PDB file of C-alpha atoms in Angstrom:
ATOM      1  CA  UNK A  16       0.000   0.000   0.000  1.00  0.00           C
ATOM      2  CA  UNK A  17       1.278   3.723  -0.583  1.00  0.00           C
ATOM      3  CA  UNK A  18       1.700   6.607   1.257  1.00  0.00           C
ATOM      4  CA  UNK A  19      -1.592   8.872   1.793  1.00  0.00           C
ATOM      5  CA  UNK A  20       1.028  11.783  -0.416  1.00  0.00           C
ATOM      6  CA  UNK A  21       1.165   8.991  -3.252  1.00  0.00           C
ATOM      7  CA  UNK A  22      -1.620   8.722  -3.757  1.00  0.00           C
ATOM      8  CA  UNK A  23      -2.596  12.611  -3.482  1.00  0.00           C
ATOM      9  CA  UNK A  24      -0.066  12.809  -6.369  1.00  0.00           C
ATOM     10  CA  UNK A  25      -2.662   9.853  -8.526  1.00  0.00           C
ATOM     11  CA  UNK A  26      -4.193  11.737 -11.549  1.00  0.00           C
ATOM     12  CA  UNK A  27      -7.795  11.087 -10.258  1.00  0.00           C
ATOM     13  CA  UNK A  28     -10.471  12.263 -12.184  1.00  0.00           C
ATOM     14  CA  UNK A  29     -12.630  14.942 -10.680  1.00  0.00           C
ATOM     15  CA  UNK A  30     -16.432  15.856 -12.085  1.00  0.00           C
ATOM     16  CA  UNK A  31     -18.089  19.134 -11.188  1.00  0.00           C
ATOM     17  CA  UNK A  32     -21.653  19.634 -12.022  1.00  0.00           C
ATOM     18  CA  UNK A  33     -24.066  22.547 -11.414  1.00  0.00           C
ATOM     19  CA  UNK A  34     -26.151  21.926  -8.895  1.00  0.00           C
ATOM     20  CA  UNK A  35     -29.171  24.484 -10.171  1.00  0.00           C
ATOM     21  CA  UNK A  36     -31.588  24.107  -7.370  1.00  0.00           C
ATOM     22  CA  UNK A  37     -28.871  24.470  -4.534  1.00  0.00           C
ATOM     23  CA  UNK A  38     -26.755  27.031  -6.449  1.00  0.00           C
ATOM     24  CA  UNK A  39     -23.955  25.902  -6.035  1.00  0.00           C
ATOM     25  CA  UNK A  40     -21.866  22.471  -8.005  1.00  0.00           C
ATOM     26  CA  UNK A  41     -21.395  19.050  -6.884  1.00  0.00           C
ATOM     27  CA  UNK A  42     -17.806  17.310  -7.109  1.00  0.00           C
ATOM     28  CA  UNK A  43     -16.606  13.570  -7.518  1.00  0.00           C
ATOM     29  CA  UNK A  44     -14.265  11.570  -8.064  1.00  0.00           C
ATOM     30  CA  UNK A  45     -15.715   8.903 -10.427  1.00  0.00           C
ATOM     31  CA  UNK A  46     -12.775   6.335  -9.448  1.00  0.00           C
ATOM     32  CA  UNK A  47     -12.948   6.801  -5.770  1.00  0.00           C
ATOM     33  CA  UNK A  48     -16.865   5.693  -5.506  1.00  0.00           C
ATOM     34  CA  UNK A  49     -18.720   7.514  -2.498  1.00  0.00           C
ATOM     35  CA  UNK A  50     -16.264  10.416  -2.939  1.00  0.00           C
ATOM     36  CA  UNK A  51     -18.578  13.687  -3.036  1.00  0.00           C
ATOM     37  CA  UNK A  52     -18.793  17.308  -2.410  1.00  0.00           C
ATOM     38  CA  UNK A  53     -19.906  20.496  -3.402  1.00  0.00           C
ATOM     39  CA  UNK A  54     -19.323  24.151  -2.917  1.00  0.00           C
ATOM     40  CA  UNK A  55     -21.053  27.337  -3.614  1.00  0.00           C
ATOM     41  CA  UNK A  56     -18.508  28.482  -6.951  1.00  0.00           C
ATOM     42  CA  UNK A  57     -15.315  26.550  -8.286  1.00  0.00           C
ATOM     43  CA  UNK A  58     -13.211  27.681  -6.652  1.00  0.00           C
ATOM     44  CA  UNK A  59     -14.672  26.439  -2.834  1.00  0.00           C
ATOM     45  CA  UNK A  60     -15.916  23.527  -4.630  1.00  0.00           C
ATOM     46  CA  UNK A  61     -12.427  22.264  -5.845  1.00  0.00           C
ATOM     47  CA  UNK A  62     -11.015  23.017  -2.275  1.00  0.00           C
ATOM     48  CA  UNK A  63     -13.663  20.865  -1.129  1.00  0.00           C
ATOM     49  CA  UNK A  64     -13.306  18.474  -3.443  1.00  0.00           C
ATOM     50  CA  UNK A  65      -9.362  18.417  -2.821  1.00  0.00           C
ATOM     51  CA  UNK A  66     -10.172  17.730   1.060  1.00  0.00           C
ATOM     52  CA  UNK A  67     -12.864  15.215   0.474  1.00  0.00           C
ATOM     53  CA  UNK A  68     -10.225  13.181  -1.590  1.00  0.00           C
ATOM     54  CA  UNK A  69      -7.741  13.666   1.285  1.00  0.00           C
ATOM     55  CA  UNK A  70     -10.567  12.419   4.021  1.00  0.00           C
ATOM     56  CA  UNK A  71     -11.769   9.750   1.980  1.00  0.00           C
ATOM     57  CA  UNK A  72      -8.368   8.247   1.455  1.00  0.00           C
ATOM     58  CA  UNK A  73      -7.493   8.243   4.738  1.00  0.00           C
ATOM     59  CA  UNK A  74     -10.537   6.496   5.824  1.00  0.00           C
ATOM     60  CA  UNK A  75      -9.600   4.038   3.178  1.00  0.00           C
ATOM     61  CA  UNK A  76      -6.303   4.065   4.527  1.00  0.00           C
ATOM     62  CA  UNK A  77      -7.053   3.658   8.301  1.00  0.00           C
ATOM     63  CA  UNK A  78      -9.719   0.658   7.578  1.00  0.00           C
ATOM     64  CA  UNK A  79      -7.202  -1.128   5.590  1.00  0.00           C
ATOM     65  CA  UNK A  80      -9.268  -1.011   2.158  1.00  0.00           C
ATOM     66  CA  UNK A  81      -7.883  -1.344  -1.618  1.00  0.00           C
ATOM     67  CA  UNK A  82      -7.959   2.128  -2.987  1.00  0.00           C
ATOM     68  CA  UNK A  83      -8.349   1.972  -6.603  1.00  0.00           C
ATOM     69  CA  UNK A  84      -5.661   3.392  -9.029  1.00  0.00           C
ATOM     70  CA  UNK A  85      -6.854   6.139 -11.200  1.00  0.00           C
ATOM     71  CA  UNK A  86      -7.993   5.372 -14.800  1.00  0.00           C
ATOM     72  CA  UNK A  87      -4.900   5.632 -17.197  1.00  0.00           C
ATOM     73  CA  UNK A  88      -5.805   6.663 -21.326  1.00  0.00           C
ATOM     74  CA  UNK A  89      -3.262   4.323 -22.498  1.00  0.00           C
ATOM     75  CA  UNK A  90      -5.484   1.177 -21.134  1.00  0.00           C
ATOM     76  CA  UNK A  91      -7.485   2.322 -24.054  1.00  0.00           C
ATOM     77  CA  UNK A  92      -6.775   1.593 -27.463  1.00  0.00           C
ATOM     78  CA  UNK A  93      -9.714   4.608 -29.483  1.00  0.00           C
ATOM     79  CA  UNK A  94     -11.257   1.177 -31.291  1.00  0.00           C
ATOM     80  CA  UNK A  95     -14.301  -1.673 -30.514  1.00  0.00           C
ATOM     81  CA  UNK A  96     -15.922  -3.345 -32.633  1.00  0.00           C
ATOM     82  CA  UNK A  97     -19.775  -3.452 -33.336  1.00  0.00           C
ATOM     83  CA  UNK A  98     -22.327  -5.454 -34.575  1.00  0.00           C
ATOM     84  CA  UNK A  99     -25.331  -3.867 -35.868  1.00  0.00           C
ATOM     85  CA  UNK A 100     -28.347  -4.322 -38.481  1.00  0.00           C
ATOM     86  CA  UNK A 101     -27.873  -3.927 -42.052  1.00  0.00           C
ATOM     87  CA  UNK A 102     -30.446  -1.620 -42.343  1.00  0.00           C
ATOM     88  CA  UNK A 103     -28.797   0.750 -40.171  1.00  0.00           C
ATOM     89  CA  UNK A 104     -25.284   0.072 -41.352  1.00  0.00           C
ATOM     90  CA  UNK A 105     -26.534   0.902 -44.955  1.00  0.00           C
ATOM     91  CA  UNK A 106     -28.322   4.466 -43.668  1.00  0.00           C
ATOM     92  CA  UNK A 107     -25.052   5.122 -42.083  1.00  0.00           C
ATOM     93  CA  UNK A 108     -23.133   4.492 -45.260  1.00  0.00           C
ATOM     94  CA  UNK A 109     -24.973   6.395 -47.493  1.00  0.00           C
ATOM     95  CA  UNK A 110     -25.231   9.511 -45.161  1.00  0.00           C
ATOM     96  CA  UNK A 111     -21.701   9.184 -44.781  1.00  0.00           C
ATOM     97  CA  UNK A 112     -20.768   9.364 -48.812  1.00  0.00           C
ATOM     98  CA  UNK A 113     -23.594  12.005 -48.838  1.00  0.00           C
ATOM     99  CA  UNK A 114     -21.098  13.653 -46.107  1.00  0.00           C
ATOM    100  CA  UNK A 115     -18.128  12.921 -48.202  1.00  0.00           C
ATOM    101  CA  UNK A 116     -16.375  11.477 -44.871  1.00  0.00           C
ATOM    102  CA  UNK A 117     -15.666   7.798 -43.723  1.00  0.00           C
ATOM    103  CA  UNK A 118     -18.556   5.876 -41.989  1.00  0.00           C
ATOM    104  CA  UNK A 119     -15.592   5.372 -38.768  1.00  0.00           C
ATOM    105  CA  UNK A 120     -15.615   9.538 -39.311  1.00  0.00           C
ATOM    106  CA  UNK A 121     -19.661  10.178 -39.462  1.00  0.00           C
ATOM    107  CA  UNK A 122     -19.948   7.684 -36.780  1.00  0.00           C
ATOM    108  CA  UNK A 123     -17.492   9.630 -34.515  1.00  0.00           C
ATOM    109  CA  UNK A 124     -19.220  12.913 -35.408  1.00  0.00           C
ATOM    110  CA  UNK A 125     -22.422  11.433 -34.107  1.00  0.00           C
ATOM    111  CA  UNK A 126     -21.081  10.047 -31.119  1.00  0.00           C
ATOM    112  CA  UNK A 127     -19.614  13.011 -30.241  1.00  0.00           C
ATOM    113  CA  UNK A 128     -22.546  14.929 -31.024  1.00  0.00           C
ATOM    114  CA  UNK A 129     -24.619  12.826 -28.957  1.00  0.00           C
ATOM    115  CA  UNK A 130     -22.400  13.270 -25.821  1.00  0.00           C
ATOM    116  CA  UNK A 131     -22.787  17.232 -26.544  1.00  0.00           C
ATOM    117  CA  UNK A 132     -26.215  17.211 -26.432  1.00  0.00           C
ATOM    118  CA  UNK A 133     -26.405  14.546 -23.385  1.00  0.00           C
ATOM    119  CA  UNK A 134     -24.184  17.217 -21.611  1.00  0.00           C
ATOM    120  CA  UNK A 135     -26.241  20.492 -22.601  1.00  0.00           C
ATOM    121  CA  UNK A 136     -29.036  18.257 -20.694  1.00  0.00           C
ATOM    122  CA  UNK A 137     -27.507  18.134 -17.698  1.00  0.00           C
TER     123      UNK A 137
END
């Protein structure tokens, strides 16, 4: 197990969200699961967020617990494969020629899109 400043140093991944009905945002630390905070503008929220990490480590720490590592982008190779119906694949073909891009590009586009809109929602 590491030191409680090791793993302070870990490039954990931290989520703020607006919190509309409290005005204020709510932090987390996806990998770190029950890790929350919040704070009334980004800067109090991050400090909060920065001392909720520290606290919930500890506790982790103290009780003996696995502490997960942070998520690393190299894990990741950018490419899955996917089965889908012909019908689709063919609409997603010929919008893509209409496009004058790949169907890997137009499907990227609209995946990206997608997440855009899913995050305007929010």
């Amino acid at each position: 197990m590491m030191s409680i400043e090791n793993y302070l140093k870990l490039p954990y991944k931290m989520e703020i969200v607006p919190e509309i009905d409290e005005s204020g945002f709510v932090v987390s630390f996806p990998e770190l699961p029950g890790c929350i905070s919040c704070g009334f503008n980004i800067e109090e929220t991050i400090k909060n967020a920065l001392d909720a990490k520290k606290a919930w480590l500890e506790a982790m720490l103290e009780a003996g617990k696995e502490i997960p590592m942070p998520n690393n982008i190299e894990d990741y190779s950018g490419q899955f494969k996917l089965r889908i119906p012909k019908s689709l694949h063919k609409q997603l073909a010929e919008q893509s020629r209409h496009e004058g891009i790949s169907m890997n590009q137009y499907c990227l586009y609209l995946l990206t899109r997608n997440e855009a809109i899913v995050s305007l929602e929010k």
